[in-house]
Amino acid sequence: MAVAAATTAPMFDCRKAWAETLEQLAASDERIVVVVNDSVGSSNLGGFQTRFPDRTINVGIAEQNMVGVAAGLANGGRIPFVSAASCFLTARAMEQIKADVAYAGFNVKLVGQSSGIAYGELGATHHSIEDFAWLRTLGPITVIAPCDAWETAEAVKWAAVHEGPVYLRLSRMKVPTLDLPGRTFTPGKAEVHRSGTDVTIIANGTTVHLAIEAAETLAAEGVSARVLNMHTISPLDTDAVTAAAKETGAIVTVEEALDRGGLGGAVAECTSATHPVPLQRVGFPGFMPTGSIASLFEEFGLSREGIASAARIAIRRKGA
Amino acid sequence: MTHALKTDNSDALIRDKALWMRQQAMKMVYAKQLGHLGGDFSAIDVLATLYFGVLRYDTARPEWAERDRFVMSKGHATGALYTALCAAGYFPEDWLDTYMGHHSKLNGHPNRQYLPGVETNTGPLGHGFPVALGIAISGQITGADYRTYVLTGDGEQQEGSNWEAAMTAGSRKVKNLTLIIDRNRLQQGARTEDTNGLDPLDDKYRAFGWHVVEIDGHDYAQLLDTLGAPVADREKPLCVIANTVKGKGVSFMEDQAKWHHGVPNAEQFAQAMKELV
């Protein structure tokens, strides 16, 4: 399922990092439990279930119940990680996420597996491209989309100790582990992968490595592109976005999600209030047609060339 | 104030508390001209029994890990819940005067971050039961001996999320969970059986793996015996179908769908307060 044909770096499925990290945490914190909807296998939680059978609560195919039960487990002092395909977790249980988790303020960790269009040809029912727009409106929930295996592990570690609801948007799509010296994960703080002065590309999740490739292409043309990994979409790092607008004068957002209401929408809300600049949003326009992940990424511009092209347009629009 | 045990004068105590709760709920709703008195009054005897004859709690320590939990799934019945929490000692009586006022802690539906003693935020129907199930499962995992009670409306049972929770509780034998169904047979617009029929509720819950007991939801002796029964004596979760009367205690409100969220005028208020003695 690799989408970055151009890269030669080894590619990793981040579910391994998620599951191994959670198992390690659970070994030292008995409050950690998982709640699943017959999703042990798809969540890569077989090892967790074997080690901690009493802390694996499988409610069956019942997402409303799954999220409600998690809120109750938090009331009882557990730290529940709800792990399910993000399309069903967020859409089917949206009112439970709103009322029982966000509004009630329970310490529940929602882990959306196989998000975006990871289910490819299975179609729009199984895609989760609306979840950024839905979840980021629920203020108390921290919404994080890790970009690689390292960041997935860091986000899981942070979520386990953070007191409050979290949505971790994970993927089964293979991505390279990004190389950044002295890397630290700070929720709510964008990670600068590349400095630049002509345009800023703001990406998250599975698209960050594509944004870096696009910046390389642009550099070869003499265009200096800044690349930000906006792993936390809510709360947004408005300082980094505003600085990007002021210092580079043009922005491209990239997300494996709808091109409305998600990262692009959040950045637009921010810059319209602080420093309006040309903004090109790379994402999906609506329900996806049938296709492989690679072909859909290519068609809708989630690629080295697609992102570079959006950057050229954003730069052309400066002063227009 | 720590409450725990059934005492010899429980019936009289509960009766007094229930009367006070009905009086206060009537005053609150009349003053604000907003509320859900019909469902408050069908449930008040259940809540008075729980808070003054069954539940173990400490109002000085609302987050006490070993407290028994009560989840009010029919969150619109705040006239019942708020007066019960106030009577129990969770907050002072003058807070009731702020009911649904600007920035009041007494929101139209309960919020755990506003008020001590509220276990979870409810309002949309079909939410409290799964949350209560999670609380009970947490107790099972840790071996805690607290008990979890949840009250749903009967119309509320039409929400599918309840049946997801019912299936899980029965399947996992979550015996420390008690579901009380406020069976007043009326929902907002009409009789339950004329809307989306629930009967036979008892057989449905038995088929889902529950013990089922049907009682008079206004009879304190029956309520005490049923709700106070030791968890150790059963192997399954307990469903209590409490047959109740919507608007119970005020003659012109009883068994009338329009009093789901009807509010009294001055004359009706005076008449109601005359009857609530």
Coordinates of C-alpha atoms in Angstrom, one line a residue:
Chain A
M1 CA 0.0 0.0 0.0
A2 CA 3.0 2.3 -0.2
V3 CA 2.1 5.5 -1.9
A4 CA 5.5 7.2 -2.2
A5 CA 7.0 5.3 -5.1
A6 CA 9.8 7.9 -5.4
T7 CA 11.2 7.3 -1.9
T8 CA 13.8 4.6 -1.3
A9 CA 13.6 4.8 2.5
P10 CA 12.2 1.7 4.2
M11 CA 8.4 2.0 4.8
F12 CA 6.6 1.1 8.0
D13 CA 3.0 0.3 8.9
C14 CA 2.5 2.4 12.0
R15 CA 0.1 -0.1 13.6
K16 CA 3.1 -2.0 14.9
A17 CA 4.4 1.1 16.7
W18 CA 0.9 1.7 18.2
A19 CA 0.4 -1.8 19.5
E20 CA 3.9 -2.3 20.9
T21 CA 3.9 1.0 22.6
L22 CA 0.5 0.4 24.2
E23 CA 1.5 -3.0 25.4
Q24 CA 4.6 -1.5 27.0
L25 CA 2.6 1.2 28.7
A26 CA -0.1 -1.3 29.9
A27 CA 2.6 -3.4 31.5
S28 CA 3.5 -0.6 33.8
D29 CA 0.0 1.0 34.2
E30 CA -2.8 -1.3 35.1
R31 CA -5.4 1.3 34.5
I32 CA -4.9 1.1 30.7
V33 CA -7.6 -1.0 29.0
V34 CA -8.7 -1.3 25.4
V35 CA -12.2 -1.2 24.1
V36 CA -12.8 -2.7 20.7
N37 CA -15.7 -3.5 18.3
D38 CA -14.5 -6.9 17.1
S39 CA -11.4 -5.0 16.0
V40 CA -8.6 -6.8 17.8
G41 CA -7.0 -8.1 14.6
S42 CA -7.4 -4.9 12.5
S43 CA -6.0 -2.9 15.5
N44 CA -3.1 -5.2 15.8
L45 CA -4.1 -5.9 19.4
G46 CA -3.7 -9.6 19.4
G47 CA -0.6 -9.4 21.6
F48 CA -2.3 -7.0 24.0
Q49 CA -5.3 -9.4 24.3
T50 CA -3.0 -12.3 25.0
R51 CA -1.1 -10.4 27.7
F52 CA -4.1 -8.6 29.2
P53 CA -7.3 -10.5 28.5
D54 CA -9.2 -8.9 31.4
R55 CA -8.3 -5.5 30.1
T56 CA -9.5 -6.2 26.6
I57 CA -13.1 -5.3 26.4
N58 CA -14.7 -6.4 23.1
V59 CA -18.3 -5.2 22.9
G60 CA -18.8 -6.6 19.5
I61 CA -20.0 -4.7 16.5
A62 CA -21.6 -1.9 18.5
E63 CA -19.9 1.4 18.2
Q64 CA -22.3 3.6 20.3
N65 CA -22.0 1.1 23.1
M66 CA -18.2 1.0 22.6
V67 CA -17.7 4.7 23.2
G68 CA -20.3 4.9 26.0
V69 CA -18.7 2.0 27.8
A70 CA -15.3 3.7 27.5
A71 CA -16.7 6.8 29.1
G72 CA -17.9 4.6 32.0
L73 CA -14.6 2.9 32.3
A74 CA -13.0 6.4 32.7
N75 CA -15.6 7.2 35.4
G76 CA -14.3 4.0 37.1
G77 CA -10.7 5.2 36.9
R78 CA -9.6 3.2 33.9
I79 CA -7.7 4.8 31.0
P80 CA -9.5 3.4 28.0
F81 CA -8.1 3.3 24.5
V82 CA -11.0 2.8 22.1
S83 CA -9.5 1.2 19.0
A84 CA -11.6 0.8 15.9
A85 CA -11.7 1.6 12.2
S86 CA -12.0 5.4 12.2
C87 CA -14.8 5.4 9.7
F88 CA -17.1 3.5 12.1
L89 CA -15.7 5.0 15.3
T90 CA -16.2 8.6 14.3
A91 CA -19.3 8.4 12.2
R92 CA -21.4 5.8 14.0
A93 CA -20.6 7.0 17.5
M94 CA -20.4 10.7 16.8
E95 CA -23.1 11.6 19.4
Q96 CA -21.4 9.5 22.0
I97 CA -18.1 11.2 21.2
K98 CA -19.7 14.5 21.5
A99 CA -21.8 14.0 24.7
D100 CA -20.1 11.1 26.6
V101 CA -16.5 12.0 25.8
A102 CA -16.0 15.6 24.8
Y103 CA -18.9 17.3 26.7
A104 CA -18.6 15.1 29.8
G105 CA -14.9 15.5 29.7
F106 CA -13.9 11.9 30.3
N107 CA -10.3 10.7 30.0
V108 CA -11.0 8.6 26.9
K109 CA -8.5 7.9 24.1
L110 CA -10.2 7.4 20.7
V111 CA -7.9 5.6 18.3
G112 CA -9.1 5.7 14.7
Q113 CA -7.4 2.9 12.7
S114 CA -7.1 2.8 9.0
S115 CA -8.1 6.3 8.6
G116 CA -8.4 8.4 5.5
I117 CA -8.7 6.3 2.4
A118 CA -6.6 3.4 3.8
Y119 CA -9.4 1.0 2.8
G120 CA -8.9 2.1 -0.8
E121 CA -11.1 0.1 -3.1
L122 CA -13.6 -0.8 -0.4
G123 CA -15.0 2.6 -1.1
A124 CA -16.4 5.7 0.6
T125 CA -18.4 3.8 3.3
H126 CA -15.0 2.6 4.6
H127 CA -13.1 5.8 4.1
S128 CA -12.7 8.3 7.0
I129 CA -12.0 11.6 5.4
E130 CA -14.6 13.6 7.3
D131 CA -13.2 12.9 10.7
F132 CA -10.9 15.9 10.9
A133 CA -13.8 18.3 10.3
W134 CA -16.0 16.5 12.8
L135 CA -13.6 15.9 15.6
R136 CA -11.8 19.2 15.6
T137 CA -15.0 21.1 16.4
L138 CA -15.1 19.3 19.8
G139 CA -12.8 21.6 21.7
P140 CA -11.9 19.4 24.6
I141 CA -10.6 16.6 22.3
T142 CA -6.9 16.9 21.2
V143 CA -6.8 15.6 17.6
I144 CA -3.5 14.1 16.5
A145 CA -2.5 12.5 13.2
P146 CA 1.0 11.1 13.5
C147 CA 3.2 11.0 10.3
D148 CA 5.3 8.0 11.0
A149 CA 6.0 5.1 13.3
W150 CA 8.2 7.2 15.7
E151 CA 5.6 9.9 16.0
T152 CA 2.8 7.2 16.5
A153 CA 4.7 5.8 19.4
E154 CA 5.3 9.2 20.9
A155 CA 1.6 10.2 20.5
V156 CA 0.4 7.0 22.2
K157 CA 2.8 7.6 25.1
W158 CA 1.6 11.2 25.4
A159 CA -2.1 10.2 25.2
A160 CA -1.6 7.7 28.0
V161 CA -0.4 10.3 30.5
H162 CA -2.5 13.3 29.3
E163 CA -5.6 13.8 31.4
G164 CA -8.3 14.4 28.9
P165 CA -9.9 13.1 25.7
V166 CA -7.7 12.5 22.7
Y167 CA -8.3 11.4 19.1
L168 CA -5.4 9.6 17.5
R169 CA -5.9 9.2 13.8
L170 CA -3.7 6.3 12.7
S171 CA -3.1 4.6 9.5
R172 CA -2.2 1.2 8.1
M173 CA -0.6 2.9 5.1
K174 CA 3.2 2.3 5.0
V175 CA 5.2 5.5 5.4
P176 CA 8.9 6.2 5.9
T177 CA 10.3 7.2 9.3
L178 CA 11.3 10.8 8.9
D179 CA 14.8 11.8 9.9
L180 CA 15.1 14.9 12.0
P181 CA 17.9 15.5 14.5
G182 CA 17.0 15.9 18.1
R183 CA 13.4 15.2 17.4
T184 CA 10.8 15.7 20.2
F185 CA 7.0 15.3 20.0
T186 CA 5.1 18.3 21.5
P187 CA 1.4 18.2 21.1
G188 CA 0.0 21.4 19.7
K189 CA 3.4 22.5 18.3
A190 CA 4.2 22.1 14.6
E191 CA 7.3 20.3 13.7
V192 CA 9.5 22.1 11.2
H193 CA 10.9 19.7 8.7
R194 CA 12.4 22.2 6.4
S195 CA 12.9 25.9 6.6
G196 CA 11.9 28.1 3.7
T197 CA 10.9 31.6 2.6
D198 CA 8.7 31.5 -0.5
V199 CA 5.9 29.2 0.5
T200 CA 4.9 27.0 3.5
I201 CA 3.6 23.5 3.0
I202 CA 1.6 22.3 6.0
A203 CA 0.9 18.6 6.1
N204 CA 0.0 15.9 8.6
G205 CA -0.2 12.2 8.9
T206 CA 0.5 10.1 5.8
T207 CA 1.2 13.2 3.6
V208 CA 4.1 14.7 5.5
H209 CA 6.8 12.7 3.6
L210 CA 5.1 13.7 0.3
A211 CA 5.3 17.4 1.4
I212 CA 9.0 17.0 2.0
E213 CA 9.5 15.4 -1.4
A214 CA 7.5 18.3 -3.0
A215 CA 9.8 20.8 -1.2
E216 CA 12.8 19.0 -2.8
T217 CA 11.3 19.4 -6.2
L218 CA 10.6 23.0 -5.6
A219 CA 14.2 23.6 -4.3
A220 CA 15.5 22.3 -7.6
E221 CA 13.5 25.0 -9.3
G222 CA 14.9 27.6 -6.9
V223 CA 11.8 27.9 -4.8
S224 CA 12.4 27.8 -1.0
A225 CA 9.5 25.9 0.7
R226 CA 9.1 25.6 4.4
V227 CA 7.5 22.3 5.5
L228 CA 5.5 22.0 8.7
N229 CA 4.3 18.7 10.2
M230 CA 1.0 19.8 11.8
H231 CA 0.5 16.5 13.7
T232 CA -1.9 18.2 16.1
I233 CA -4.9 19.7 14.2
S234 CA -6.7 20.7 17.4
P235 CA -5.6 22.7 19.1
L236 CA -3.9 24.2 16.1
D237 CA -0.4 25.8 16.4
T238 CA -1.7 29.2 15.4
D239 CA 1.7 30.8 16.1
A240 CA 3.4 28.6 13.5
V241 CA 0.6 29.1 11.0
T242 CA 0.7 32.9 11.4
A243 CA 4.5 33.0 11.2
A244 CA 4.3 31.0 8.0
A245 CA 1.8 33.4 6.5
K246 CA 3.9 36.4 7.5
E247 CA 7.3 35.0 6.6
T248 CA 6.5 33.1 3.4
G249 CA 3.4 34.8 2.1
A250 CA 1.7 31.7 0.7
I251 CA 0.5 28.4 2.2
V252 CA -0.3 24.9 0.9
T253 CA -2.2 22.5 3.2
V254 CA -2.0 18.7 2.5
E255 CA -4.1 16.1 4.2
E256 CA -5.5 12.7 3.5
A257 CA -8.9 14.0 4.2
L258 CA -11.7 16.2 2.8
D259 CA -10.3 19.5 1.5
R260 CA -13.0 21.2 3.6
G261 CA -13.2 21.6 7.3
G262 CA -10.0 19.7 8.2
L263 CA -6.4 21.0 8.3
G264 CA -7.0 23.3 5.3
G265 CA -10.1 24.7 7.0
A266 CA -8.3 25.2 10.3
V267 CA -5.4 27.0 8.6
A268 CA -7.8 29.2 6.6
E269 CA -9.7 30.1 9.8
C270 CA -6.4 31.1 11.4
T271 CA -4.8 33.1 8.6
S272 CA -8.1 34.9 7.7
A273 CA -8.0 36.3 11.3
T274 CA -4.3 37.0 11.6
H275 CA -2.6 37.4 8.2
P276 CA -4.5 36.5 5.1
V277 CA -2.4 35.0 2.3
P278 CA -3.0 32.8 -0.7
L279 CA -3.9 29.3 0.5
Q280 CA -4.1 26.1 -1.7
R281 CA -5.8 23.2 0.0
V282 CA -4.7 19.7 -1.2
G283 CA -7.2 17.0 -0.2
F284 CA -10.2 15.1 -1.4
P285 CA -13.2 17.0 -2.8
G286 CA -15.8 14.5 -1.6
F287 CA -16.7 10.8 -1.7
M288 CA -13.9 9.0 -3.5
P289 CA -14.5 7.0 -6.7
T290 CA -13.3 3.4 -6.8
G291 CA -9.6 3.1 -6.9
S292 CA -6.4 2.1 -5.2
I293 CA -4.8 4.3 -2.6
A294 CA -1.9 5.0 -5.0
S295 CA -4.2 5.9 -7.9
L296 CA -6.5 8.1 -5.7
F297 CA -3.5 9.9 -4.1
E298 CA -2.2 10.6 -7.6
E299 CA -5.5 11.7 -9.1
F300 CA -6.2 14.2 -6.3
G301 CA -2.7 15.6 -6.0
L302 CA -1.4 14.0 -2.9
S303 CA 1.9 13.5 -4.5
R304 CA 5.3 15.1 -5.0
E305 CA 4.2 16.8 -8.2
G306 CA 0.6 17.5 -7.0
I307 CA 1.8 19.4 -3.9
A308 CA 4.6 21.2 -5.8
S309 CA 2.0 22.3 -8.4
A310 CA -0.2 23.6 -5.6
A311 CA 2.8 25.5 -4.2
R312 CA 3.5 27.1 -7.6
I313 CA -0.1 28.3 -7.8
A314 CA 0.0 29.7 -4.3
I315 CA 3.2 31.6 -5.0
R316 CA 1.7 33.0 -8.3
R317 CA -1.3 34.2 -6.4
K318 CA 0.8 36.4 -4.1
G319 CA -0.1 40.0 -4.7
A320 CA -2.8 39.1 -7.2
Chain B
M1 CA -22.7 13.3 54.8
T2 CA -22.3 9.5 54.2
H3 CA -25.4 7.5 53.3
A4 CA -25.4 3.8 53.1
L5 CA -27.8 1.7 54.9
K6 CA -31.4 0.9 55.1
T7 CA -32.7 1.8 58.5
D8 CA -35.9 1.0 60.3
N9 CA -37.4 4.3 59.5
S10 CA -36.4 4.1 55.8
D11 CA -40.0 4.1 54.4
A12 CA -41.0 7.2 56.4
L13 CA -37.7 8.9 55.5
I14 CA -38.0 8.2 51.9
R15 CA -41.6 9.3 51.8
D16 CA -40.6 12.6 53.3
K17 CA -37.8 13.1 50.9
A18 CA -39.9 12.2 47.9
L19 CA -42.5 14.7 48.9
W20 CA -39.9 17.4 49.4
M21 CA -38.4 16.6 46.0
R22 CA -41.8 16.9 44.3
Q23 CA -42.5 20.2 46.0
Q24 CA -39.1 21.6 45.0
A25 CA -39.3 20.3 41.4
M26 CA -42.8 21.9 41.1
K27 CA -41.4 25.2 42.4
M28 CA -38.4 25.2 40.1
V29 CA -40.4 24.4 37.0
Y30 CA -43.1 26.9 37.8
A31 CA -40.6 29.6 38.4
K32 CA -38.6 29.0 35.2
Q33 CA -41.6 27.9 33.1
L34 CA -39.4 25.1 31.7
G35 CA -38.9 21.5 32.6
H36 CA -40.2 18.0 32.4
L37 CA -42.4 17.4 35.4
G38 CA -44.3 14.4 34.2
G39 CA -41.1 12.3 34.0
D40 CA -39.7 13.9 37.1
F41 CA -42.7 12.7 39.2
S42 CA -42.7 9.2 37.8
A43 CA -39.1 8.7 38.8
I44 CA -38.9 10.6 42.1
D45 CA -39.8 7.7 44.3
V46 CA -37.1 5.6 42.7
L47 CA -34.5 8.3 43.2
A48 CA -35.6 9.0 46.8
T49 CA -35.3 5.3 47.5
L50 CA -31.8 5.1 46.0
Y51 CA -30.4 8.1 47.7
F52 CA -32.0 7.5 51.1
G53 CA -32.2 3.7 51.3
V54 CA -29.8 2.0 48.9
L55 CA -26.7 4.0 47.6
R56 CA -23.4 4.2 49.5
Y57 CA -21.9 7.7 48.9
D58 CA -20.2 10.5 50.7
T59 CA -21.2 14.0 49.6
A60 CA -17.9 15.4 51.0
R61 CA -16.1 13.1 48.5
P62 CA -18.1 13.0 45.3
E63 CA -15.2 11.4 43.5
W64 CA -14.7 8.7 46.2
A65 CA -13.6 5.7 44.1
E66 CA -15.7 3.2 46.0
R67 CA -19.0 5.1 45.8
D68 CA -22.1 3.4 44.4
R69 CA -22.9 5.1 41.1
F70 CA -26.3 6.3 39.9
V71 CA -26.6 7.4 36.3
M72 CA -29.7 9.3 35.3
S73 CA -30.0 8.3 31.6
K74 CA -33.3 10.2 31.1
G75 CA -31.3 13.4 31.6
H76 CA -34.3 15.6 31.0
A77 CA -35.7 14.6 34.4
T78 CA -33.6 17.1 36.1
G79 CA -36.4 18.0 38.5
A80 CA -36.0 14.5 40.0
L81 CA -32.1 14.4 39.8
Y82 CA -31.3 17.8 41.1
T83 CA -33.8 17.6 44.0
A84 CA -32.4 14.2 44.9
L85 CA -28.8 15.4 44.9
C86 CA -29.7 18.5 46.9
A87 CA -31.7 16.5 49.4
A88 CA -28.7 14.1 49.7
G89 CA -26.5 17.1 50.5
Y90 CA -24.4 17.5 47.4
F91 CA -25.2 21.2 47.1
P92 CA -27.2 23.9 49.1
E93 CA -30.9 24.4 48.6
D94 CA -30.6 27.9 47.2
W95 CA -28.9 26.5 44.1
L96 CA -32.3 25.1 43.1
D97 CA -33.5 28.7 42.7
T98 CA -31.0 29.1 39.8
Y99 CA -32.5 26.2 37.8
M100 CA -31.8 26.8 34.1
G101 CA -30.8 30.4 34.8
H102 CA -28.0 32.1 32.9
H103 CA -24.8 30.2 33.6
S104 CA -26.5 28.1 36.3
K105 CA -24.9 24.9 37.5
L106 CA -28.4 23.4 37.1
N107 CA -28.5 23.1 33.3
G108 CA -31.5 21.8 31.5
H109 CA -29.7 18.5 31.3
P110 CA -27.1 17.4 33.9
N111 CA -23.4 18.1 33.5
R112 CA -20.9 16.4 35.7
Q113 CA -18.5 19.3 35.5
Y114 CA -21.1 21.7 36.8
L115 CA -22.5 19.6 39.7
P116 CA -21.0 17.2 42.2
G117 CA -22.8 13.8 42.3
V118 CA -23.6 13.8 38.5
E119 CA -21.8 10.7 37.1
T120 CA -22.0 11.6 33.4
N121 CA -23.6 14.1 31.1
T122 CA -26.9 12.9 29.7
G123 CA -29.7 14.4 27.7
P124 CA -29.7 12.7 24.3
L125 CA -31.5 9.4 25.1
G126 CA -29.7 6.1 25.1
H127 CA -26.4 7.4 26.5
G128 CA -26.5 6.7 30.2
F129 CA -27.0 2.9 30.0
P130 CA -23.7 2.2 28.0
V131 CA -21.8 4.5 30.3
A132 CA -23.2 2.8 33.4
L133 CA -22.2 -0.5 31.8
G134 CA -18.6 0.8 31.5
I135 CA -18.6 1.9 35.1
A136 CA -19.8 -1.6 36.2
I137 CA -17.2 -3.3 34.0
S138 CA -14.5 -1.2 35.5
G139 CA -15.6 -2.4 38.9
Q140 CA -15.5 -6.0 37.6
I141 CA -11.9 -5.6 36.3
T142 CA -10.6 -4.1 39.6
G143 CA -12.7 -6.2 41.9
A144 CA -14.3 -3.1 43.5
D145 CA -17.5 -3.7 45.3
Y146 CA -19.4 -0.6 44.3
R147 CA -22.7 -1.1 42.6
T148 CA -23.9 0.8 39.5
Y149 CA -27.5 1.8 38.9
V150 CA -28.9 3.4 35.8
L151 CA -32.4 4.7 35.2
T152 CA -33.8 5.0 31.7
G153 CA -37.2 6.2 30.6
D154 CA -39.4 3.6 28.9
G155 CA -39.7 5.5 25.7
E156 CA -35.9 5.8 25.9
Q157 CA -35.7 2.1 25.4
Q158 CA -36.5 2.7 21.7
E159 CA -33.0 4.0 21.2
G160 CA -30.9 1.1 19.8
S161 CA -27.8 1.9 21.9
N162 CA -29.7 0.5 24.9
W163 CA -29.9 -2.9 23.3
E164 CA -26.2 -2.8 22.4
A165 CA -25.5 -2.3 26.1
A166 CA -28.1 -4.9 27.1
M167 CA -26.5 -7.5 25.0
T168 CA -23.0 -6.8 26.3
A169 CA -24.1 -6.7 29.9
G170 CA -26.0 -10.0 29.6
S171 CA -23.2 -11.6 27.6
R172 CA -20.5 -10.6 30.1
K173 CA -22.7 -11.3 33.1
V174 CA -22.2 -7.8 34.6
K175 CA -24.1 -8.6 37.7
N176 CA -23.1 -5.4 39.6
L177 CA -25.2 -3.4 37.2
T178 CA -28.9 -2.6 37.8
L179 CA -31.1 -1.1 35.1
I180 CA -34.3 0.5 36.2
I181 CA -36.8 1.3 33.6
D182 CA -39.3 4.0 34.5
R183 CA -42.3 2.3 32.9
N184 CA -44.8 5.1 32.9
R185 CA -46.0 4.0 29.4
L186 CA -46.0 7.5 28.0
Q187 CA -43.4 9.3 25.9
Q188 CA -43.3 12.8 24.7
G189 CA -46.1 12.5 22.1
A190 CA -48.2 9.5 23.0
R191 CA -48.3 6.1 24.7
T192 CA -45.2 4.0 24.1
E193 CA -47.3 1.1 22.9
D194 CA -49.0 3.4 20.3
T195 CA -45.6 4.7 19.2
N196 CA -43.1 1.9 18.9
G197 CA -44.3 -0.8 21.2
L198 CA -42.0 -2.1 23.9
D199 CA -43.9 -5.0 25.4
P200 CA -43.0 -7.6 26.4
L201 CA -40.1 -5.7 28.0
D202 CA -39.5 -8.4 30.6
D203 CA -39.1 -11.2 28.0
K204 CA -36.8 -9.0 26.0
Y205 CA -34.4 -8.5 28.9
R206 CA -34.6 -12.2 29.9
A207 CA -33.7 -13.1 26.4
F208 CA -30.7 -10.8 26.6
G209 CA -29.5 -12.6 29.7
W210 CA -30.8 -10.5 32.5
H211 CA -32.7 -11.1 35.7
V212 CA -35.9 -9.2 35.4
V213 CA -38.1 -8.0 38.3
E214 CA -41.3 -6.0 37.8
I215 CA -42.5 -3.8 40.7
D216 CA -44.7 -0.9 41.6
G217 CA -42.3 2.0 41.1
H218 CA -44.1 4.1 43.8
D219 CA -44.0 1.4 46.5
Y220 CA -41.1 2.1 48.8
A221 CA -41.0 -1.4 50.3
Q222 CA -40.8 -3.0 46.9
L223 CA -38.3 -0.5 45.7
L224 CA -36.1 -1.1 48.8
D225 CA -36.2 -4.8 48.6
T226 CA -35.5 -5.0 44.9
L227 CA -32.9 -2.2 44.6
G228 CA -31.1 -3.2 47.8
A229 CA -30.9 -6.9 47.0
P230 CA -27.3 -8.1 47.4
V231 CA -25.3 -8.4 44.2
A232 CA -23.8 -11.6 45.5
D233 CA -27.1 -13.3 45.2
R234 CA -27.2 -13.2 41.4
E235 CA -25.2 -14.2 38.5
K236 CA -26.7 -11.8 35.9
P237 CA -27.3 -8.1 35.6
L238 CA -30.7 -7.0 37.1
C239 CA -33.4 -5.2 35.2
V240 CA -36.1 -3.6 37.3
I241 CA -39.2 -2.7 35.4
A242 CA -40.7 0.0 37.7
N243 CA -44.3 0.5 36.8
T244 CA -45.0 4.1 37.4
V245 CA -47.4 6.9 36.7
K246 CA -46.3 9.9 34.7
G247 CA -47.0 13.1 36.8
K248 CA -47.5 10.9 39.9
G249 CA -48.7 12.9 42.9
V250 CA -50.6 15.7 41.2
S251 CA -54.1 14.7 40.1
F252 CA -54.4 16.7 36.9
M253 CA -50.9 15.7 35.7
E254 CA -51.2 12.0 36.2
D255 CA -50.9 9.8 33.1
Q256 CA -51.1 12.7 30.7
A257 CA -48.6 12.9 27.8
K258 CA -49.0 16.7 27.7
W259 CA -47.3 16.9 31.1
H260 CA -44.1 15.5 29.6
H261 CA -42.8 19.0 29.3
G262 CA -46.0 20.9 30.2
V263 CA -45.5 23.7 32.7
P264 CA -48.1 24.9 35.3
N265 CA -49.9 28.3 35.3
A266 CA -50.5 30.1 38.5
E267 CA -53.8 28.3 39.2
Q268 CA -52.3 24.9 38.4
F269 CA -49.3 25.6 40.5
A270 CA -51.5 26.5 43.5
Q271 CA -53.6 23.4 43.0
A272 CA -50.5 21.2 42.7
M273 CA -48.8 22.5 45.9
K274 CA -52.1 21.9 47.7
E275 CA -52.0 18.3 46.7
L276 CA -48.3 17.8 47.5
V277 CA -48.6 17.5 51.2

